Amino acid sequence: MKFDSDIEEKYRRSVEDALAAIADHGTDEQKRIIGHIVGSEMEIRVRPVNEINASGVTGLIDPGETNDKIADGRIGLIEALGEVYIAIAEETIDTGGQRGCEGTLVHEGRHAFDFARTIESLSHADVNPLSVFDPTLYELELEAHRTSGEYMLCIDKDEYLHEGLHLMILGREGDAGPCFLDHEGIHRRLSESYGLSPEGNQGPRASELLRLQFK
C-alpha cells in the first residue's frame, strides 16, 4: 500500500491506525482483505469532501493503463490492487475520527478488493470466460454494507452500533437488546438511498464503472 504524497501527517496516522484496528479486530474476511491491501501497491488518498462528493470513494488510478495491462497479460490479485485507489474525505476523519476512518476503509476496502477481483478475472477472460467476476453496483454495495455491519458488531461499541442503526445496516432486538446485521434494512437502504434493487435496477457492472474492456 502507498500513500498519495499530498496527505497530511495527521491523516496518514489516522489511516495507519484504522488499518491496524481492522487487522486486529475485524472478521477473518476483513483481516484477509486488509492484508492483501497492505501488501499491494494500492494508493490511499485524502481529499476534501467537495472534491470526492462522498465520505470515501474507490476507483482506478489510470483506467487506460489498467486496460493495457489486461490486454497484455495475466494480472494477479495483488498486482490488480495496485491499479486501485481509495480516497477518504478529510471531513470523514475530522468529524468521525477513528470510527469514521475505520468504517470508510472497511466499506471501500471491500470495493477495492472486488474491483481487483474484476481486473484479475478480465485479464484471464480469453482462456476462462465463464469465470469472469463482474458484479453489479447492487451486488458491490450489498457486500460493502454487509462487511461494514459485521465490523460494527465486531467492535461492539455504542458509537459504532448507533451509526449502524442510523444507517439501517444494523437492527436491534427491543430498545436495549443486542444488535444484529439487518439484511432487510440494508436492502431498504440500497433501494431508498441508491435506487437499487435485486429484482429491478441493479445498476452498472464493475467493468462499466471502471471503464474496463474485456480481453
Coordinates of C-alpha atoms in Angstrom, one line a residue, residues 67 70 122 207 211-215:
N67 CA -6.8 -1.8 -19.7
I70 CA -5.4 -6.6 -19.1
L122 CA -10.9 -9.9 -17.0
S207 CA -16.4 -3.2 -15.6
R211 CA -14.3 1.7 -17.8
L212 CA -12.6 -1.7 -18.3
Q213 CA -12.5 -3.6 -21.5
F214 CA -13.0 -7.4 -21.9
K215 CA -9.9 -9.2 -23.2

